[in-house]
PDB file of C-alpha atoms in Angstrom:
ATOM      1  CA  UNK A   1      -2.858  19.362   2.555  1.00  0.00           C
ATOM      2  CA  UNK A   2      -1.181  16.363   2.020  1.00  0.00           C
ATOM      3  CA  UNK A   3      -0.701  15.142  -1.752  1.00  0.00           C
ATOM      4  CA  UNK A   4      -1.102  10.991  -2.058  1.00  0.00           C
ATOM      5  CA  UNK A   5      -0.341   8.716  -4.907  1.00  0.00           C
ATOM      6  CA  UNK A   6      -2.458   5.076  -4.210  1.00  0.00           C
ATOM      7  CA  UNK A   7      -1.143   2.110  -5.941  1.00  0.00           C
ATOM      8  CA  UNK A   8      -3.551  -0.837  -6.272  1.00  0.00           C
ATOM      9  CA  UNK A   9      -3.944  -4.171  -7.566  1.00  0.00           C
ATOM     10  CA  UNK A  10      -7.577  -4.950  -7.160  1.00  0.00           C
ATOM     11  CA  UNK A  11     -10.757  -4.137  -5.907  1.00  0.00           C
ATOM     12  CA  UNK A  12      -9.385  -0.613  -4.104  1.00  0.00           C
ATOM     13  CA  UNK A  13     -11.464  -1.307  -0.593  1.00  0.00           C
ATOM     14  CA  UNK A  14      -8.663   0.868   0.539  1.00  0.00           C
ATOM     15  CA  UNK A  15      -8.644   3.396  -1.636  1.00  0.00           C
ATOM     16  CA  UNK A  16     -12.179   4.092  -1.064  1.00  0.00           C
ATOM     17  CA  UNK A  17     -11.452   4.040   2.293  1.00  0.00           C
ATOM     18  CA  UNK A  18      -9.211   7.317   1.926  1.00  0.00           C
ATOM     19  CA  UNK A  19     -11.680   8.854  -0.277  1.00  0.00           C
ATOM     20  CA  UNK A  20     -14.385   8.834   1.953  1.00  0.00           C
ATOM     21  CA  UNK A  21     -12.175   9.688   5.371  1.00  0.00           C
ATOM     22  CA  UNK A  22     -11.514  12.527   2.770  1.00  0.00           C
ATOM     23  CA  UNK A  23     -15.363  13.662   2.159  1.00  0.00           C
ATOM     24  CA  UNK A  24     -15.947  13.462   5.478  1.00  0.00           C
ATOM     25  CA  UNK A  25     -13.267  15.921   6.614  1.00  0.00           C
ATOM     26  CA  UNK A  26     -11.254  13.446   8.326  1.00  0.00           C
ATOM     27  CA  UNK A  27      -7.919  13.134   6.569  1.00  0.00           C
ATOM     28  CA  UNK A  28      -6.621  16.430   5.143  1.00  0.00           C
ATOM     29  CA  UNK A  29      -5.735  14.832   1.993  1.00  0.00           C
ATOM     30  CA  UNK A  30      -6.030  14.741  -1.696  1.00  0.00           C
ATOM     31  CA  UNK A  31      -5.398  12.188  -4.077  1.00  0.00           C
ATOM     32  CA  UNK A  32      -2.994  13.144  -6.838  1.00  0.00           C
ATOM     33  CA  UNK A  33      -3.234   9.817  -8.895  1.00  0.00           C
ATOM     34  CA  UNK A  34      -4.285   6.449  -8.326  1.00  0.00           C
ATOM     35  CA  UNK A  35      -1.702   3.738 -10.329  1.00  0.00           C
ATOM     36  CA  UNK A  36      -2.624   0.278 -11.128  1.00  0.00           C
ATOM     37  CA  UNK A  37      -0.715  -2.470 -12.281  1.00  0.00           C
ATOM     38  CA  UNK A  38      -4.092  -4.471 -13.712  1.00  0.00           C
ATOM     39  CA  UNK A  39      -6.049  -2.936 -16.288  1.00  0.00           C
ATOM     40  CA  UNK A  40      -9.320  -4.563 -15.094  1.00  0.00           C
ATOM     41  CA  UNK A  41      -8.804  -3.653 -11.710  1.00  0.00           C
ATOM     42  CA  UNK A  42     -12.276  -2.203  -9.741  1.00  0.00           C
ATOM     43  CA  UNK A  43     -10.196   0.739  -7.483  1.00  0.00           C
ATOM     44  CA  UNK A  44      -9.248   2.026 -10.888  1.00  0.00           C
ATOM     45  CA  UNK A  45     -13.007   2.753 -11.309  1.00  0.00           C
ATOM     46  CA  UNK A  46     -13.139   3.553  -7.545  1.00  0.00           C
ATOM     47  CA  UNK A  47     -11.284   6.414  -8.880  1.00  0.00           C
ATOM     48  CA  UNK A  48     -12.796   7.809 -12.152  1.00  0.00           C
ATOM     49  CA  UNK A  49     -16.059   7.708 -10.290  1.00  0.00           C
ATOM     50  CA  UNK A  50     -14.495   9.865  -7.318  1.00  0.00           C
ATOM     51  CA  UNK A  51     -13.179  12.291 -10.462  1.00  0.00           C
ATOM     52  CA  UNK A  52      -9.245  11.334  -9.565  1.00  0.00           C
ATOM     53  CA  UNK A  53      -6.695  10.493 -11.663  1.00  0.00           C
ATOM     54  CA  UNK A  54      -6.205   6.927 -12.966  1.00  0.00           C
ATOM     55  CA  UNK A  55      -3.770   5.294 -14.741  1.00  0.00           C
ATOM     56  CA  UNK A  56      -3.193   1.834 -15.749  1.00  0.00           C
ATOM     57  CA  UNK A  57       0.454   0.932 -15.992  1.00  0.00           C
ATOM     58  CA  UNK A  58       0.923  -2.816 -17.567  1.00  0.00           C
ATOM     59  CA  UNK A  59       4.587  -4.345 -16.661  1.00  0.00           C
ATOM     60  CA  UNK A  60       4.076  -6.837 -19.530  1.00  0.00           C
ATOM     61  CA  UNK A  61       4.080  -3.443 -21.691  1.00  0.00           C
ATOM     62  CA  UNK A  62       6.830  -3.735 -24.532  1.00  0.00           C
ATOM     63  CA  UNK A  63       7.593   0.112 -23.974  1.00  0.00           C
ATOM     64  CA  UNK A  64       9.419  -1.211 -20.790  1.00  0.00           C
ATOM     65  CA  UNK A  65      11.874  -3.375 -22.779  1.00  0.00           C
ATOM     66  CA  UNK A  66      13.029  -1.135 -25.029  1.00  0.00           C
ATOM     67  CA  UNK A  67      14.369  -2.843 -28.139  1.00  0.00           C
ATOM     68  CA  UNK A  68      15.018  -6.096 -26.584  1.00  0.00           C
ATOM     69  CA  UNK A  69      12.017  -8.861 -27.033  1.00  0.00           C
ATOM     70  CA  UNK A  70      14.814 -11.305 -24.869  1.00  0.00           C
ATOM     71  CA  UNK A  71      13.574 -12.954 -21.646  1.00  0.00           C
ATOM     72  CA  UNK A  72      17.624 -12.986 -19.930  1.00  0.00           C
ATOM     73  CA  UNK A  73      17.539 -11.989 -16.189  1.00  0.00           C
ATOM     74  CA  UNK A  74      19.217  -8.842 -17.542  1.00  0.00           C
ATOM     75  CA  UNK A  75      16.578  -7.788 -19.823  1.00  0.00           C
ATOM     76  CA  UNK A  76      13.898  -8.541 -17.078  1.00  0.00           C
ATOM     77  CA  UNK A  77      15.602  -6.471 -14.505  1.00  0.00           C
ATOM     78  CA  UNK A  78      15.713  -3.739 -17.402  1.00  0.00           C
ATOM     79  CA  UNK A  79      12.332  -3.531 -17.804  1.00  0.00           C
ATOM     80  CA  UNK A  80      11.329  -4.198 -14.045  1.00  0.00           C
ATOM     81  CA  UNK A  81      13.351  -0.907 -13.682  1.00  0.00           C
ATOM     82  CA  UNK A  82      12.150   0.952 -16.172  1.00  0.00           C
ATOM     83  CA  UNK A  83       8.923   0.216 -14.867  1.00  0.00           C
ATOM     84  CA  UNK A  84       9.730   1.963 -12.011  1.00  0.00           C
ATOM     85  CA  UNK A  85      10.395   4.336 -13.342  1.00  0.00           C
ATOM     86  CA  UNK A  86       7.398   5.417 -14.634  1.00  0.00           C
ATOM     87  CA  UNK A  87       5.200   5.051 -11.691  1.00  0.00           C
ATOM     88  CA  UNK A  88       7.915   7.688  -9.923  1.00  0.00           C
ATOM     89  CA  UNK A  89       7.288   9.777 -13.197  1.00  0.00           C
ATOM     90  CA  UNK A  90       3.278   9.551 -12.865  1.00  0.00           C
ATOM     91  CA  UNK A  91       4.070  10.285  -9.298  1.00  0.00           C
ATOM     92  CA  UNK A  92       6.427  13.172  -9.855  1.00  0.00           C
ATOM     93  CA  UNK A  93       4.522  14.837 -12.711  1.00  0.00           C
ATOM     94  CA  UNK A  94       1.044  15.292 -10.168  1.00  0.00           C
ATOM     95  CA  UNK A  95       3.108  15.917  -7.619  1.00  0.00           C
ATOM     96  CA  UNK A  96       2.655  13.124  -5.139  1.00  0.00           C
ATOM     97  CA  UNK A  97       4.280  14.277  -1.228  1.00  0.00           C
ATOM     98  CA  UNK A  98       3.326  10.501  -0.213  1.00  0.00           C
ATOM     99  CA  UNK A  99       2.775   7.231  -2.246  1.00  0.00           C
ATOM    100  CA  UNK A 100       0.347   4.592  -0.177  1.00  0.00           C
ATOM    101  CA  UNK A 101       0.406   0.784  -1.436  1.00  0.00           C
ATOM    102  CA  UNK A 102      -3.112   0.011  -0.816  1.00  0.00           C
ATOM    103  CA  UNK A 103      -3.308  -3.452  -1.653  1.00  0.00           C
ATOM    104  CA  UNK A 104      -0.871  -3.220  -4.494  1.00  0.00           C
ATOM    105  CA  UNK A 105       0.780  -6.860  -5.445  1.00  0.00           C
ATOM    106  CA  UNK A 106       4.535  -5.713  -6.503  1.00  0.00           C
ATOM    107  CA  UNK A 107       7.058  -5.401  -4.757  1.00  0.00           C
ATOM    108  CA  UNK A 108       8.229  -1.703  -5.329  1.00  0.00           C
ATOM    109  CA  UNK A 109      11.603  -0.804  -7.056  1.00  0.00           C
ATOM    110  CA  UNK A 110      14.012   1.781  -5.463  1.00  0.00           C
ATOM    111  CA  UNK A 111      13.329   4.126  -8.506  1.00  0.00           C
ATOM    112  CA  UNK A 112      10.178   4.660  -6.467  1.00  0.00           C
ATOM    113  CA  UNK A 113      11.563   4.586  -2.623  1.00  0.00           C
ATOM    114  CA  UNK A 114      14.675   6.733  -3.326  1.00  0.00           C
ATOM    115  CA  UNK A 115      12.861   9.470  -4.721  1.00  0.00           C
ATOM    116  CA  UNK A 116      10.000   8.910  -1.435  1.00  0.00           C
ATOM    117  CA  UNK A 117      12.274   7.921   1.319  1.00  0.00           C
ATOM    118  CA  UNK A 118      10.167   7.031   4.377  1.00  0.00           C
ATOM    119  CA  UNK A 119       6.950   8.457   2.436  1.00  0.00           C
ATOM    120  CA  UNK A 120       5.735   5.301   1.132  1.00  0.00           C
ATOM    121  CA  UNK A 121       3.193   3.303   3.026  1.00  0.00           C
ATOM    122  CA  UNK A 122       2.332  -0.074   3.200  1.00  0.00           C
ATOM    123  CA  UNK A 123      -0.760  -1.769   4.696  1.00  0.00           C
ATOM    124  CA  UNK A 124      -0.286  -5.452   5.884  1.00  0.00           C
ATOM    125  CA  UNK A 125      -2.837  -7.559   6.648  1.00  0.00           C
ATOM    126  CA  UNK A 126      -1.296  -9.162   9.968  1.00  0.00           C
ATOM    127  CA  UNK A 127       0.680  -8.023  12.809  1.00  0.00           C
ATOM    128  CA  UNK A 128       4.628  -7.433  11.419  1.00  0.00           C
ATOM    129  CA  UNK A 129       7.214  -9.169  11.631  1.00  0.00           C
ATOM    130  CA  UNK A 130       4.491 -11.834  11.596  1.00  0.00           C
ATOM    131  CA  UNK A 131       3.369 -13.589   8.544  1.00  0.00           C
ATOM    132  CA  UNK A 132       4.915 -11.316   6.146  1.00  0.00           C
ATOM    133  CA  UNK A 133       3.674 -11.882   2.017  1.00  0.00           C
ATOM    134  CA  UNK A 134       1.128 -11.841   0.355  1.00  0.00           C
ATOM    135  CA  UNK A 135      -1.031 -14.262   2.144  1.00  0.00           C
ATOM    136  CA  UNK A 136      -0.958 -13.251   5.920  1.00  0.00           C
ATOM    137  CA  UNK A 137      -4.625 -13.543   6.333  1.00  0.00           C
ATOM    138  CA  UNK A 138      -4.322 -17.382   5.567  1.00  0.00           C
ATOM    139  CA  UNK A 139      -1.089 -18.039   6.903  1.00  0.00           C
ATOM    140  CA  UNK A 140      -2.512 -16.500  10.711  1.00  0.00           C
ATOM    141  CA  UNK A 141      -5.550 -18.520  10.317  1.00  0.00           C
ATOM    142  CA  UNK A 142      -3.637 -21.661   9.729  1.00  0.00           C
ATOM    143  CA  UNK A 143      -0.718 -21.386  12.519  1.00  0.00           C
ATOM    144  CA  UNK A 144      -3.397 -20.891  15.142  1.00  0.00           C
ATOM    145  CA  UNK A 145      -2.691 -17.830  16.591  1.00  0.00           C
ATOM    146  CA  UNK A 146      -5.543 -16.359  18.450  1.00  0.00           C
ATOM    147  CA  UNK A 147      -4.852 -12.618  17.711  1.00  0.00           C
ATOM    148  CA  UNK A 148      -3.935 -11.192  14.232  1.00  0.00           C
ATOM    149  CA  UNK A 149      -4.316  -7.846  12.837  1.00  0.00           C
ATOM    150  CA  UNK A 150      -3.183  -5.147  10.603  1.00  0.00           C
ATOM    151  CA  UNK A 151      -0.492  -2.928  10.044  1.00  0.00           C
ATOM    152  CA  UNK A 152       0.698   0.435   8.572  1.00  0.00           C
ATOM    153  CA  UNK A 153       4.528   0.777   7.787  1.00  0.00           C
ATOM    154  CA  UNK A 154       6.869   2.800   5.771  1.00  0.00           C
ATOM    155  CA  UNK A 155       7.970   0.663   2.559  1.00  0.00           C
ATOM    156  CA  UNK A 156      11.721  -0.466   1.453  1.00  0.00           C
ATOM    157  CA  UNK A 157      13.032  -2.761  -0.535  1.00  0.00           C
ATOM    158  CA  UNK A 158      12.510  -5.626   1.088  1.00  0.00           C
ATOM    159  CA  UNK A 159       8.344  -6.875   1.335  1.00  0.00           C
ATOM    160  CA  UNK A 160       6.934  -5.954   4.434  1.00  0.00           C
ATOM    161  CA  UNK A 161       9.912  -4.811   6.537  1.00  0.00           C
ATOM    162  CA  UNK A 162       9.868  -1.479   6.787  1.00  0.00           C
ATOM    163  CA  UNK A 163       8.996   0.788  10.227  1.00  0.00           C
ATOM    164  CA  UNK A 164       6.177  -0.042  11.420  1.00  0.00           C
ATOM    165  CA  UNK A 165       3.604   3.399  11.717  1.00  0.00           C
ATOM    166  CA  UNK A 166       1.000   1.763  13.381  1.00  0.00           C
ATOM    167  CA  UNK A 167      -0.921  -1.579  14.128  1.00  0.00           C
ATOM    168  CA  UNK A 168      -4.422  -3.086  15.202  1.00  0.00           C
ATOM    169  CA  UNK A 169      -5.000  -6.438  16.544  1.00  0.00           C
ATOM    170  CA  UNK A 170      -7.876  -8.036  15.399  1.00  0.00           C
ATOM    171  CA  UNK A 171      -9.330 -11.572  17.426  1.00  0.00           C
ATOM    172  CA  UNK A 172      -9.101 -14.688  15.692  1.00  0.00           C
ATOM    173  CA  UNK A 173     -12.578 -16.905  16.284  1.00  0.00           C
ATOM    174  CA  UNK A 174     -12.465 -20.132  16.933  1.00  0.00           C
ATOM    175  CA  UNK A 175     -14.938 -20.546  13.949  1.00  0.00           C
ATOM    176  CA  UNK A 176     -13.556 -18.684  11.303  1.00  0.00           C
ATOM    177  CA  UNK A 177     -12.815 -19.297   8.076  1.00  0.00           C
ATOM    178  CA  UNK A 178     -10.508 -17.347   5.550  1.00  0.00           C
ATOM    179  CA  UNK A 179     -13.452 -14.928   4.404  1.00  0.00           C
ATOM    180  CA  UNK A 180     -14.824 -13.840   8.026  1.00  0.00           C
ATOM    181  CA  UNK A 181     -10.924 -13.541   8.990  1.00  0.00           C
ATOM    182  CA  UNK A 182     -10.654 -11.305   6.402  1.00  0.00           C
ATOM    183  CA  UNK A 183     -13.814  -9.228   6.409  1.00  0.00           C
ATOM    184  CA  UNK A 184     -12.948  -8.039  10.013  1.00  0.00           C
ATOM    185  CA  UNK A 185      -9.148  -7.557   8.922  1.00  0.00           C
ATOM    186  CA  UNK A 186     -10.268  -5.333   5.547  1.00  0.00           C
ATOM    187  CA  UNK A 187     -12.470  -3.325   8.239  1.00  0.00           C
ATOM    188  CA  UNK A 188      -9.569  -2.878  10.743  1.00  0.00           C
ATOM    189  CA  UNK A 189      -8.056  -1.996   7.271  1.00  0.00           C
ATOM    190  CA  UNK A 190     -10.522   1.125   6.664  1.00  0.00           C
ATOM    191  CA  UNK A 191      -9.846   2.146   9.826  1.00  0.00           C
ATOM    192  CA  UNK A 192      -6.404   2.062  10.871  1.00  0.00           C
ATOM    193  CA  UNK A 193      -4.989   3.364   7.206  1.00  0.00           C
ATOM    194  CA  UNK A 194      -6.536   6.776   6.705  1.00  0.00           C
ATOM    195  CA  UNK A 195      -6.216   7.758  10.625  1.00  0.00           C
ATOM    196  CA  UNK A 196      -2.162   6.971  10.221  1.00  0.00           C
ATOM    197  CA  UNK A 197      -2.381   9.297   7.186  1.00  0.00           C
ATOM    198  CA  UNK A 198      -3.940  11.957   9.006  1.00  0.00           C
ATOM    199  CA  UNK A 199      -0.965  11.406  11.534  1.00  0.00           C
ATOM    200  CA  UNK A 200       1.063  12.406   8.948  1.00  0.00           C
ATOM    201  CA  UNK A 201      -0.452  15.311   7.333  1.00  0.00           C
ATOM    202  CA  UNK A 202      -0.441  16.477  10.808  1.00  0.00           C
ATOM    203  CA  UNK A 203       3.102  16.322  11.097  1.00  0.00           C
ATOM    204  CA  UNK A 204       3.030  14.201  13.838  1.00  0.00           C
ATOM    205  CA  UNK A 205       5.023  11.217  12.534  1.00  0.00           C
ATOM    206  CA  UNK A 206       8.976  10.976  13.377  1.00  0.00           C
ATOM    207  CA  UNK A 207      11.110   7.891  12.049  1.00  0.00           C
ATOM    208  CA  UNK A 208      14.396   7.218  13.534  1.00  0.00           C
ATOM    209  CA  UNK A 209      15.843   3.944  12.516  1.00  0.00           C
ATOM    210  CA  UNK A 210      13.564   1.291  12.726  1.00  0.00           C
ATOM    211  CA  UNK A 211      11.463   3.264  15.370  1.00  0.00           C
ATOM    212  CA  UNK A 212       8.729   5.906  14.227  1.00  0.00           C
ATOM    213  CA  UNK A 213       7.219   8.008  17.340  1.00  0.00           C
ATOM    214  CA  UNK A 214       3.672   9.769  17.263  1.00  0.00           C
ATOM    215  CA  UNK A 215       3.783  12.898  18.932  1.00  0.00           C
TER     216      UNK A 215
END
């Protein structure tokens, strides 16, 4: 049974997601921990209502400094680091296989990705390489494309440029607006996240390179 850590920012859509593809006996998966960055985030709920781990991890938290109160680019990469550090501690101590960014809003530190090379997921709401970020709902809808969609990929260091695991395209109407975009993305979303999981915990999924092959 595959072992995930979920990192969120917000309302968790995603994570409940997972947690029902879960209950219904369609991923063969538990979640270890779910990590957020906000303290007032709803998926953190999600999770205490599901009975799972959650843990609020605050970046503005002077622990992360250490004895330095200074704001130098030094001292910020300290703490960004040592940050890092102790989501891949949460994740280490419940003993995480994979880590899935379901909407989380950070861009995740190598203290995280070296200890889980290619087992950390990302979902994207468009159709990688394009409209990378964090607003590629509205950034689709306002080049004009006529297809978007969503994407699974394996996380590095850079946002959104990892391998890509799988992708969904998703029509873009001619009357939409941001919200109906994006309430046909988020269910694309739901669908497309826990079935590449299941890939996984089926040891099906193979990465070479940039290229990852489903057997």
């Amino acid at each position: 049974m595959l072992k995930l850590g979920i990192l969120i920012s917000g309302s968790g859509s995603n994570l409940q997601a997972i947690i029902d593809a879960i209950a219904a006996g369609t991923l063969d998966a538990e979640i270890v921990t779910v990590i957020s960055n906000k303290a007032d985030a709803y998926g953190l709920e999600r999770a205490c209502h599901a009975g799972i781990r959650a843990v609020h991890l605050d970046p503005a938290d002077p622990a992360y400094r250490g004895a330095s109160d200074s704001s130098t680019p030094a001292d910020k990469a300290a703490a960004t680091t040592a940050y890092n550090a102790a989501i891949r501690d949460e994740l280490t101590v419940v003993g995480a296989d994979y880590v899935v960014m379901a909407g989380y809003m950070k861009l995740l530190g190598l203290e995280v990705l070296d200890a889980y090379p290619n087992r950390v997921l990302n979902l994207h709401p468009a159709l990688l390489p394009s409209f990378p970020g964090a607003h590629g709902i509205d950034d689709a809808l306002a080049y004009g494309v006529k297809i978007t969609g969503v994407t699974v990929h394996f996380a590095d260091a850079e946002f959104d440029r990892g391998p890509i695991i799988a992708q969904i395209p998703v029509e873009v109407r001619e009357d939409d607006t941001a919200d109906t975009l994006a309430t046909r993305i988020h269910a694309a979303e739901h669908t497309i996240l826990p079935k590449a999981l299941q890939w996984i915990a089926e040891g099906r999924v193979t990465v070479e390179g940039r290229r990852v092959y489903i057997s």
